[in-house]
Amino acid sequence: MTAASTMRLQIEGMDCAACALKIETAMQRLPGVSDVSVSYASGTLALSVDEDRTSPHTIEDKVRALGYQPLCIAPIAKPAIPAKRARETWWKSMKARLVFMTGALFTVALVAGWLMPEWDAWLFGGAALISIVPFARRAIAGALQGSPFTIETLMSVAALGAVTIGEAEEAAVVIFLFAVGELLETVAAGRARAGIEALIDLVPRTALRLSASGKTASVSVEELAIDDRVVVRPGDRVPSDGVVEEGSSEVNEAPVTGESVPILKEAGAKVFAGSINANGELRVRITHVAADNTIARIIHMVEEAQDSKAPTARLIDRISRWYTPGAMLVAALIMIVPPLAFGGDWMTWVYRGLATLLIACPCALVISTPAAIASGLAAGARQGLLIKGGAALETLGKVTTVAFDKTGTLTRGHPQVTDIVALAGSEDEVLAKAAAVERNVSHPLGLAIVEAATQRALVLPATFGGGLAVPGKAVTARLKSGFASVGSPRHAAERAELKTDVRDRIQALESEGKTVVVVMAGKTIE
């Protein structure tokens, strides 16, 4: 007897908690299957299976029978490396084809019924019966797998009942609208998952690994092992978490930490996967493999947060288990009790009972809270916010006061010029000179300076040659009046003596949480 193996299956078309519950129920009924975990947020099914009793092929067949498309199945032997899932455009999906089919059948019946009024009932009856087949098959499959009371069951019973009492046109319309609703669920779920895929894009797929002889070779990031050494060139993203061994450069960590100002990294400094090297070559020793780096851990945390249920979602799950059979029971009583007990017209009350089935569709109830939570978590992830689950998100909705400590900051995510202190000449002259030096540099502070000069419509001095950047110190360019530099106060102090009033002014600005740069013409502070 072989030991149970843990497997993960990607599933297309699973868009809400009701879908996940249906698949989970079916999997739990299979022999040798345990530890079933279904995530509709990430579209995955994880389980432990004894392959002597249930084969992976059987699992795929069961998922397919329920109306979902299994994409791939693989054993989980180690932490997974986040990867973007292949997804076709929405109008090519199975649910889109179902919308086109039901819409086409209704349109054909409508046009043909207008041309041949005597065949109207038969035409719409045929359109409704053909359109309901995919939903009826899913309803039967769900019932056989332990989920008899599903939305497909409600739709099938209501549509067939409407055809039986001569309301085939209404049945065809309702089936088409239901197909459209399912397609909209798919589109909404895809947008919610886009937040995680945006994080995946932060990490490069290849890295330049250094060999013992000092030669570099391009390898997949999955091949990087702990203590491998990689070269990170200017403009490259760091392939995995590590420690700088050689080189000096400013690194933009905004994609990971949200910090808008690049940080100087020298030998011994830690760097994070996904951060962007600015202006110098770094040699980095890898400390975490790709499946366990900072971005991978953030992605796994976001997925776990999306799967964790908020109190409201858990309440709705409990209600929805009893809601569908309750709705069917109420509809049956509406059809039977008035004619039997009070002499009501059978056709009238059967029609009203079927209408009750249609409006009692629990999808809106079951989907509402989980979809809102998944959308909120994904939107937060796209903005760099990690919210630990639906319960935390619900708590945030009740917050009325937020307190930040003295180092807490709220920013726009990129710097902007707030103060200009001119020691010689006007503010516009100082800003124009600084912008001329920084105009060909991608440093966020330089971009902010150029943006401020553009807003003032300043004419920038001409430069001769490109700017020379020294990481962590300054950018220097040659102007018509001579060499000018824009750099840190430390760099300025190394080149010229800072007067007491200048030093005090710098300290005052920095105490307000601002980053100070000093403009110099030669060795003179501007």
Coordinates of C-alpha atoms in Angstrom, one line a residue:
M1 CA 0.0 0.0 0.0
T2 CA 1.5 3.3 -1.0
A3 CA 1.5 6.3 1.3
A4 CA -1.0 9.2 0.6
S5 CA 0.5 11.9 -1.6
T6 CA -0.5 15.6 -1.5
M7 CA -1.6 17.1 -4.8
R8 CA -2.8 20.5 -6.1
L9 CA -5.1 21.0 -9.0
Q10 CA -5.9 24.2 -10.8
I11 CA -9.5 24.6 -11.7
E12 CA -11.0 27.0 -14.2
G13 CA -14.6 28.3 -13.8
M14 CA -14.7 28.2 -9.9
D15 CA -15.9 31.6 -9.0
C16 CA -17.6 31.6 -5.6
A17 CA -17.9 29.8 -2.3
A18 CA -20.8 27.7 -3.5
C19 CA -18.6 26.3 -6.3
A20 CA -15.9 25.5 -3.8
L21 CA -18.4 23.7 -1.5
K22 CA -19.7 21.6 -4.3
I23 CA -16.2 20.4 -5.3
E24 CA -15.2 19.9 -1.7
T25 CA -18.3 17.7 -1.0
A26 CA -17.6 15.6 -4.1
M27 CA -13.9 15.1 -3.2
Q28 CA -14.7 14.0 0.3
R29 CA -16.9 11.2 -1.0
L30 CA -14.0 9.6 -2.9
P31 CA -12.2 6.7 -1.3
G32 CA -8.6 7.4 -0.1
V33 CA -9.1 11.2 -0.3
S34 CA -8.5 13.4 2.8
D35 CA -7.4 16.9 3.8
V36 CA -9.5 18.5 1.1
S37 CA -8.9 22.3 0.7
V38 CA -10.6 24.2 -2.0
S39 CA -9.8 27.9 -2.7
Y40 CA -12.1 29.7 -5.1
A41 CA -10.1 32.9 -4.6
S42 CA -7.0 31.3 -6.2
G43 CA -8.9 28.6 -8.2
T44 CA -7.1 25.7 -6.6
L45 CA -7.9 22.3 -5.0
A46 CA -5.4 20.7 -2.6
L47 CA -5.9 17.2 -1.2
S48 CA -4.2 14.1 0.1
V49 CA -4.9 11.0 -2.0
D50 CA -4.1 7.3 -1.8
E51 CA -3.5 6.6 -5.5
D52 CA -4.2 2.8 -5.0
R53 CA -7.8 3.7 -4.2
T54 CA -8.4 6.9 -6.3
S55 CA -6.3 7.9 -9.3
P56 CA -5.6 11.5 -10.3
H57 CA -7.5 10.8 -13.5
T58 CA -10.6 10.0 -11.4
I59 CA -10.3 13.3 -9.5
E60 CA -10.1 15.2 -12.8
D61 CA -13.1 13.4 -14.2
K62 CA -15.2 14.2 -11.1
V63 CA -14.3 17.9 -11.3
R64 CA -15.1 18.0 -15.0
A65 CA -18.5 16.3 -14.4
L66 CA -19.4 19.1 -12.0
G67 CA -19.0 21.6 -14.8
Y68 CA -15.5 22.9 -14.1
Q69 CA -12.3 22.5 -16.1
P70 CA -9.2 21.0 -14.5
L71 CA -6.1 22.6 -15.9
C72 CA -3.2 20.7 -14.3
I73 CA -2.5 18.4 -11.4
A74 CA 0.9 18.2 -9.6
P75 CA 2.3 16.7 -6.4
I76 CA 3.2 19.2 -3.7
A77 CA 6.7 18.2 -2.6
K78 CA 8.0 21.5 -1.4
P79 CA 6.9 25.2 -1.1
A80 CA 5.5 26.2 -4.5
I81 CA 7.0 29.0 -6.5
P82 CA 4.2 31.4 -7.4
A83 CA 3.5 31.4 -11.1
K84 CA 0.9 33.1 -13.3
R85 CA -1.8 30.7 -14.5
A86 CA -2.6 30.5 -18.1
R87 CA -6.0 32.1 -18.6
E88 CA -7.9 32.6 -21.9
T89 CA -9.8 35.8 -22.6
W90 CA -13.3 35.9 -21.1
W91 CA -15.1 35.8 -24.5
K92 CA -13.3 32.5 -25.3
S93 CA -14.3 30.8 -22.0
M94 CA -16.8 28.0 -21.7
K95 CA -19.2 30.2 -19.9
A96 CA -19.0 32.8 -22.7
R97 CA -19.8 30.1 -25.2
L98 CA -22.8 29.2 -23.1
V99 CA -24.0 32.8 -23.2
F100 CA -23.6 33.0 -27.0
M101 CA -25.4 29.7 -27.4
T102 CA -28.4 30.5 -25.2
G103 CA -28.6 34.0 -26.6
A104 CA -28.5 32.7 -30.2
L105 CA -31.2 30.1 -29.5
F106 CA -33.5 32.7 -27.9
T107 CA -32.9 35.1 -30.9
V108 CA -33.6 32.4 -33.4
A109 CA -36.8 31.5 -31.6
L110 CA -37.9 35.1 -31.4
V111 CA -37.4 35.8 -35.1
A112 CA -38.9 32.5 -36.2
G113 CA -41.8 33.0 -33.9
W114 CA -42.5 36.5 -35.4
L115 CA -42.5 34.9 -38.9
M116 CA -44.5 31.9 -37.9
P117 CA -46.7 32.8 -34.9
E118 CA -48.4 29.4 -34.9
W119 CA -45.1 27.8 -34.0
D120 CA -44.2 30.3 -31.3
A121 CA -44.7 28.0 -28.3
W122 CA -42.8 25.1 -29.9
L123 CA -39.9 27.3 -30.9
F124 CA -39.4 28.9 -27.5
G125 CA -40.0 25.5 -25.8
G126 CA -37.2 23.9 -28.0
A127 CA -34.9 26.8 -27.3
A128 CA -35.5 26.5 -23.5
L129 CA -35.1 22.7 -23.5
I130 CA -31.8 22.9 -25.4
S131 CA -30.5 25.8 -23.3
I132 CA -31.2 24.1 -20.0
V133 CA -29.2 20.9 -20.9
P134 CA -25.8 22.1 -19.6
F135 CA -27.3 23.3 -16.3
A136 CA -29.4 20.2 -15.9
R137 CA -26.3 18.0 -16.4
R138 CA -24.4 20.0 -13.7
A139 CA -27.4 19.7 -11.4
I140 CA -27.5 15.9 -11.9
A141 CA -23.7 15.6 -11.4
G142 CA -23.9 17.7 -8.2
A143 CA -26.8 15.5 -6.9
L144 CA -24.8 12.3 -7.6
Q145 CA -21.7 13.8 -5.8
G146 CA -23.6 14.8 -2.7
S147 CA -24.9 18.3 -3.5
P148 CA -28.5 17.9 -4.5
F149 CA -29.6 21.4 -3.7
T150 CA -27.6 23.7 -6.0
I151 CA -28.4 26.8 -8.0
E152 CA -28.4 24.6 -11.1
T153 CA -31.1 22.4 -9.5
L154 CA -33.3 25.5 -8.9
M155 CA -32.8 26.7 -12.5
S156 CA -33.5 23.3 -14.0
V157 CA -36.7 22.7 -12.0
A158 CA -38.0 26.3 -12.6
A159 CA -37.2 26.3 -16.3
L160 CA -38.7 22.8 -17.0
G161 CA -41.7 23.8 -14.9
A162 CA -42.2 27.0 -16.9
V163 CA -42.1 25.0 -20.2
T164 CA -44.6 22.6 -18.8
I165 CA -47.2 25.2 -18.0
G166 CA -46.7 27.0 -21.4
E167 CA -44.3 29.8 -20.4
A168 CA -41.4 28.7 -22.5
E169 CA -40.5 32.2 -23.6
E170 CA -40.0 33.3 -20.0
A171 CA -37.9 30.1 -19.4
A172 CA -35.6 30.8 -22.3
V173 CA -35.1 34.4 -21.2
V174 CA -34.3 33.4 -17.6
I175 CA -31.8 30.7 -18.7
F176 CA -30.0 33.3 -20.9
L177 CA -29.9 35.8 -18.1
F178 CA -28.5 33.2 -15.7
A179 CA -25.8 32.3 -18.2
V180 CA -24.9 36.0 -18.4
G181 CA -24.8 36.2 -14.6
E182 CA -22.4 33.2 -14.4
L183 CA -20.1 34.9 -17.0
L184 CA -20.0 38.1 -15.0
E185 CA -19.0 36.1 -11.9
T186 CA -16.1 34.7 -13.9
V187 CA -14.9 38.1 -15.0
A188 CA -15.2 39.5 -11.5
A189 CA -13.2 36.5 -10.0
G190 CA -10.5 37.0 -12.7
R191 CA -10.1 40.6 -11.7
A192 CA -9.8 39.7 -8.0
R193 CA -7.0 37.2 -8.9
A194 CA -5.2 39.9 -10.9
G195 CA -3.9 41.4 -7.7
I196 CA -1.8 38.3 -6.9
E197 CA -0.6 38.0 -10.5
A198 CA 0.6 41.7 -10.3
L199 CA 2.8 40.6 -7.4
I200 CA 4.2 37.7 -9.4
D201 CA 5.4 40.1 -12.1
L202 CA 7.7 41.8 -9.6
V203 CA 10.2 38.9 -9.6
P204 CA 12.4 38.4 -12.7
R205 CA 12.3 34.9 -14.2
T206 CA 16.1 34.7 -14.8
A207 CA 19.2 35.7 -13.0
L208 CA 23.0 36.0 -13.8
R209 CA 24.7 33.4 -11.7
L210 CA 28.4 33.7 -11.0
S211 CA 30.5 30.5 -11.3
A212 CA 33.6 29.8 -9.2
S213 CA 35.7 31.0 -12.1
G214 CA 34.0 34.3 -12.2
K215 CA 31.9 33.8 -15.4
T216 CA 28.2 34.6 -15.5
A217 CA 25.5 32.4 -16.9
S218 CA 21.8 33.2 -17.3
V219 CA 19.7 30.7 -15.3
S220 CA 16.1 30.4 -14.2
V221 CA 15.4 31.8 -10.7
E222 CA 14.1 28.4 -9.7
E223 CA 17.6 27.0 -10.1
L224 CA 19.2 29.5 -7.6
A225 CA 20.3 27.8 -4.4
I226 CA 21.3 29.3 -1.0
D227 CA 24.9 30.8 -1.1
D228 CA 24.8 31.1 -4.9
R229 CA 26.3 34.4 -6.1
V230 CA 24.5 36.5 -8.7
V231 CA 25.2 39.8 -10.5
V232 CA 22.5 42.5 -10.4
R233 CA 23.2 45.1 -13.1
P234 CA 21.8 48.7 -13.0
G235 CA 18.1 48.5 -13.9
D236 CA 17.8 44.8 -13.0
R237 CA 15.4 43.5 -10.4
V238 CA 17.0 41.5 -7.5
P239 CA 16.1 37.8 -8.3
S240 CA 15.8 36.6 -4.7
D241 CA 16.6 37.7 -1.1
G242 CA 20.3 38.0 -0.4
V243 CA 23.2 39.9 1.0
V244 CA 25.5 42.3 -1.0
E245 CA 29.0 41.0 -1.1
E246 CA 30.5 43.5 -3.6
G247 CA 29.5 46.8 -5.1
S248 CA 27.6 49.9 -4.1
S249 CA 24.3 51.1 -5.5
E250 CA 21.0 52.6 -4.6
V251 CA 18.1 50.1 -4.6
N252 CA 14.5 51.0 -5.1
E253 CA 12.5 48.9 -2.6
A254 CA 9.2 50.5 -3.3
P255 CA 7.7 47.4 -4.9
V256 CA 8.3 45.5 -1.7
T257 CA 8.3 47.9 1.2
G258 CA 6.5 50.9 -0.3
E259 CA 9.5 53.2 0.6
S260 CA 9.6 55.7 -2.2
V261 CA 13.2 56.8 -1.7
P262 CA 16.0 54.4 -2.9
I263 CA 18.3 53.0 -0.2
L264 CA 22.0 52.8 -0.5
K265 CA 23.2 49.2 -0.5
E266 CA 26.8 48.4 0.2
A267 CA 28.7 45.2 1.2
G268 CA 26.8 43.5 4.0
A269 CA 23.4 45.1 3.3
K270 CA 20.3 42.9 2.8
V271 CA 18.4 43.1 -0.5
F272 CA 14.9 41.8 -1.2
A273 CA 13.5 40.0 -4.3
G274 CA 11.7 42.3 -6.7
S275 CA 13.6 45.5 -5.6
I276 CA 15.2 47.4 -8.5
N277 CA 18.9 48.2 -8.7
A278 CA 19.4 51.8 -9.7
N279 CA 22.9 52.8 -10.8
G280 CA 25.7 50.4 -9.8
E281 CA 26.5 46.8 -10.3
L282 CA 26.0 44.6 -7.2
R283 CA 27.2 41.1 -6.4
V284 CA 24.7 39.4 -4.2
R285 CA 24.9 36.1 -2.2
I286 CA 21.5 34.4 -2.2
T287 CA 20.0 33.7 1.3
H288 CA 16.5 32.4 0.3
V289 CA 15.4 30.2 -2.6
A290 CA 12.8 31.5 -5.0
A291 CA 9.9 29.7 -3.3
D292 CA 10.8 31.3 0.0
N293 CA 11.8 34.8 -0.8
T294 CA 10.0 37.9 0.3
I295 CA 7.7 38.2 -2.7
A296 CA 6.8 34.5 -2.6
R297 CA 5.9 34.8 1.1
I298 CA 3.8 37.9 0.5
I299 CA 1.9 36.1 -2.3
H300 CA 1.2 33.1 -0.1
M301 CA 0.0 35.3 2.7
V302 CA -2.4 37.2 0.4
E303 CA -3.7 33.8 -0.9
E304 CA -4.2 32.6 2.7
A305 CA -5.9 35.9 3.6
Q306 CA -8.3 35.6 0.7
D307 CA -9.2 32.0 1.7
S308 CA -9.8 32.9 5.4
K309 CA -13.5 33.7 6.0
A310 CA -14.8 36.8 7.6
P311 CA -17.5 36.4 10.3
T312 CA -20.2 37.5 7.8
A313 CA -19.0 35.1 5.2
R314 CA -19.1 32.2 7.7
L315 CA -22.6 33.1 8.7
I316 CA -23.7 33.2 5.0
D317 CA -22.1 29.8 4.4
R318 CA -24.2 28.3 7.3
I319 CA -27.4 29.9 6.0
S320 CA -26.8 28.9 2.4
R321 CA -26.6 25.2 3.3
W322 CA -30.2 25.4 4.3
Y323 CA -31.4 28.2 2.1
T324 CA -31.7 26.2 -1.2
P325 CA -33.7 23.3 0.2
G326 CA -35.8 25.8 2.2
A327 CA -36.5 27.8 -1.0
M328 CA -37.6 24.7 -2.8
L329 CA -39.9 23.6 0.0
V330 CA -41.5 27.1 0.2
A331 CA -42.0 27.0 -3.6
A332 CA -43.6 23.5 -3.4
L333 CA -46.0 24.7 -0.6
I334 CA -47.0 27.7 -2.7
M335 CA -47.9 25.4 -5.6
I336 CA -49.8 22.9 -3.6
V337 CA -51.4 24.5 -0.5
P338 CA -53.7 27.2 -2.1
P339 CA -55.3 24.8 -4.6
L340 CA -55.8 22.0 -2.2
A341 CA -56.8 24.0 0.9
F342 CA -58.5 27.0 -0.6
G343 CA -59.6 25.9 -4.0
G344 CA -57.1 28.1 -5.9
D345 CA -56.4 27.8 -9.6
W346 CA -53.7 25.2 -10.1
M347 CA -52.0 27.0 -13.1
T348 CA -51.9 30.3 -11.2
W349 CA -50.3 28.9 -8.1
V350 CA -47.9 26.6 -10.0
Y351 CA -46.7 29.7 -12.0
R352 CA -46.2 31.6 -8.7
G353 CA -44.3 28.7 -7.2
L354 CA -42.0 28.5 -10.2
A355 CA -41.5 32.3 -10.0
T356 CA -40.6 31.8 -6.3
L357 CA -37.9 29.3 -7.3
L358 CA -36.4 31.8 -9.8
I359 CA -36.3 34.8 -7.4
A360 CA -35.0 32.6 -4.6
C361 CA -31.7 31.9 -6.4
P362 CA -29.1 32.0 -3.6
C363 CA -26.2 33.1 -5.7
A364 CA -26.4 36.8 -4.8
L365 CA -26.5 35.9 -1.1
V366 CA -23.7 33.3 -1.2
I367 CA -21.4 35.3 -3.5
S368 CA -21.9 38.9 -2.1
T369 CA -19.6 38.9 0.9
P370 CA -16.9 36.5 -0.3
A371 CA -16.6 38.4 -3.6
A372 CA -16.4 41.8 -1.9
I373 CA -13.7 40.5 0.5
A374 CA -11.7 38.9 -2.3
S375 CA -11.9 42.1 -4.3
G376 CA -10.9 44.2 -1.3
L377 CA -7.9 42.0 -0.5
A378 CA -6.8 42.0 -4.2
A379 CA -7.2 45.8 -4.5
G380 CA -5.1 46.2 -1.4
A381 CA -2.4 43.9 -2.8
R382 CA -2.2 46.0 -6.0
Q383 CA -1.6 49.1 -3.8
G384 CA 1.1 47.4 -1.7
L385 CA -1.2 46.7 1.3
L386 CA -1.3 43.2 2.9
I387 CA -4.5 42.6 4.8
K388 CA -4.5 39.5 6.9
G389 CA -7.9 38.0 6.0
G390 CA -11.5 38.9 5.7
A391 CA -11.9 39.3 9.5
A392 CA -9.2 42.0 9.5
L393 CA -10.9 43.7 6.6
E394 CA -14.3 43.7 8.3
T395 CA -12.6 45.2 11.4
L396 CA -11.1 48.0 9.3
G397 CA -14.6 48.9 8.2
K398 CA -15.4 49.7 11.8
V399 CA -12.3 51.8 12.6
T400 CA -13.1 55.5 13.4
T401 CA -9.7 56.7 14.6
V402 CA -6.1 55.8 13.5
A403 CA -3.0 56.7 15.5
F404 CA 0.5 56.8 14.0
D405 CA 3.7 56.9 16.1
K406 CA 6.2 59.7 15.5
T407 CA 7.9 57.8 12.7
G408 CA 4.7 56.9 10.9
T409 CA 4.2 58.6 7.6
L410 CA 1.4 58.9 5.0
T411 CA 2.8 59.6 1.5
R412 CA 1.7 59.6 -2.1
G413 CA 4.2 56.8 -2.9
H414 CA 6.6 59.1 -4.7
P415 CA 8.6 62.2 -3.6
Q416 CA 7.8 65.8 -4.5
V417 CA 9.6 69.0 -3.9
T418 CA 8.2 70.8 -0.8
D419 CA 10.9 73.5 0.1
I420 CA 13.5 75.4 -1.9
V421 CA 16.1 77.3 0.0
A422 CA 18.3 79.5 -2.2
L423 CA 21.6 80.7 -0.7
A424 CA 22.7 82.5 -3.9
G425 CA 20.3 83.7 -6.6
S426 CA 16.5 82.9 -6.8
E427 CA 14.6 79.7 -6.1
D428 CA 13.8 79.3 -9.8
E429 CA 17.5 79.5 -10.7
V430 CA 18.5 76.9 -8.1
L431 CA 15.6 74.6 -9.2
A432 CA 16.4 75.0 -12.9
K433 CA 20.1 74.1 -12.3
A434 CA 19.1 71.1 -10.2
A435 CA 16.7 69.9 -12.9
A436 CA 19.3 70.3 -15.6
V437 CA 21.6 67.9 -13.7
E438 CA 18.8 65.4 -12.9
R439 CA 16.9 65.5 -16.2
N440 CA 18.5 62.2 -17.6
V441 CA 18.5 60.3 -14.3
S442 CA 15.8 57.9 -13.2
H443 CA 16.3 58.4 -9.5
P444 CA 12.9 59.3 -7.8
L445 CA 14.3 62.4 -6.1
G446 CA 15.6 63.5 -9.5
L447 CA 12.3 62.9 -11.2
A448 CA 10.6 65.0 -8.4
I449 CA 13.0 67.9 -9.1
V450 CA 12.4 67.7 -12.8
E451 CA 8.6 67.6 -12.3
A452 CA 8.8 70.7 -10.0
A453 CA 10.7 72.6 -12.7
T454 CA 8.3 71.5 -15.4
Q455 CA 5.3 72.7 -13.3
R456 CA 7.0 76.2 -13.0
A457 CA 7.7 76.1 -16.8
L458 CA 11.4 76.8 -16.2
V459 CA 14.0 76.9 -19.0
L460 CA 16.8 74.5 -18.0
P461 CA 20.4 75.2 -18.7
A462 CA 22.1 73.1 -21.4
T463 CA 24.3 70.2 -20.3
F464 CA 27.4 68.9 -22.0
G465 CA 27.4 65.0 -21.9
G466 CA 25.4 62.8 -19.5
G467 CA 25.3 63.1 -15.8
L468 CA 27.7 61.0 -13.6
A469 CA 26.0 59.3 -10.7
V470 CA 27.9 58.3 -7.5
P471 CA 25.6 55.9 -5.6
G472 CA 24.5 57.4 -2.2
K473 CA 26.3 60.7 -2.9
A474 CA 25.5 62.8 -5.9
V475 CA 24.8 63.3 -9.6
T476 CA 27.2 65.6 -11.4
A477 CA 26.8 67.2 -14.8
R478 CA 28.7 69.8 -16.8
L479 CA 26.7 73.0 -17.5
K480 CA 27.8 76.1 -19.5
S481 CA 28.7 77.8 -16.2
G482 CA 30.8 74.8 -15.1
F483 CA 30.2 71.5 -13.2
A484 CA 27.2 71.3 -11.0
S485 CA 26.0 68.5 -8.6
V486 CA 22.9 67.5 -6.7
G487 CA 23.7 65.3 -3.8
S488 CA 23.3 64.5 -0.1
P489 CA 24.3 66.8 2.7
R490 CA 27.1 64.3 3.6
H491 CA 28.5 64.7 0.1
A492 CA 28.3 68.5 0.3
A493 CA 30.1 68.5 3.7
E494 CA 32.9 66.4 2.1
R495 CA 33.4 69.0 -0.6
A496 CA 32.8 72.3 1.2
E497 CA 32.4 73.5 4.8
L498 CA 28.7 73.9 5.8
K499 CA 28.0 77.1 7.7
T500 CA 26.1 76.8 11.0
D501 CA 22.9 78.3 9.6
V502 CA 23.0 75.9 6.6
R503 CA 23.5 72.9 8.9
D504 CA 20.7 74.0 11.2
R505 CA 18.4 74.5 8.2
I506 CA 19.2 71.0 6.9
Q507 CA 18.6 69.5 10.4
A508 CA 15.3 71.3 10.7
L509 CA 14.0 70.0 7.4
E510 CA 15.2 66.4 8.1
S511 CA 13.4 66.5 11.5
E512 CA 10.2 67.1 9.6
G513 CA 10.7 63.8 7.8
K514 CA 11.9 65.4 4.6
T515 CA 14.9 64.3 2.4
V516 CA 17.3 67.1 1.8
V517 CA 19.5 67.5 -1.3
V518 CA 22.2 70.1 -1.8
V519 CA 22.8 71.9 -5.1
M520 CA 26.5 72.8 -5.7
A521 CA 28.2 74.8 -8.4
G522 CA 31.8 73.5 -8.2
K523 CA 32.4 73.7 -4.5
T524 CA 29.9 76.4 -3.8
I525 CA 26.5 75.6 -2.3
E526 CA 23.7 77.2 -4.2

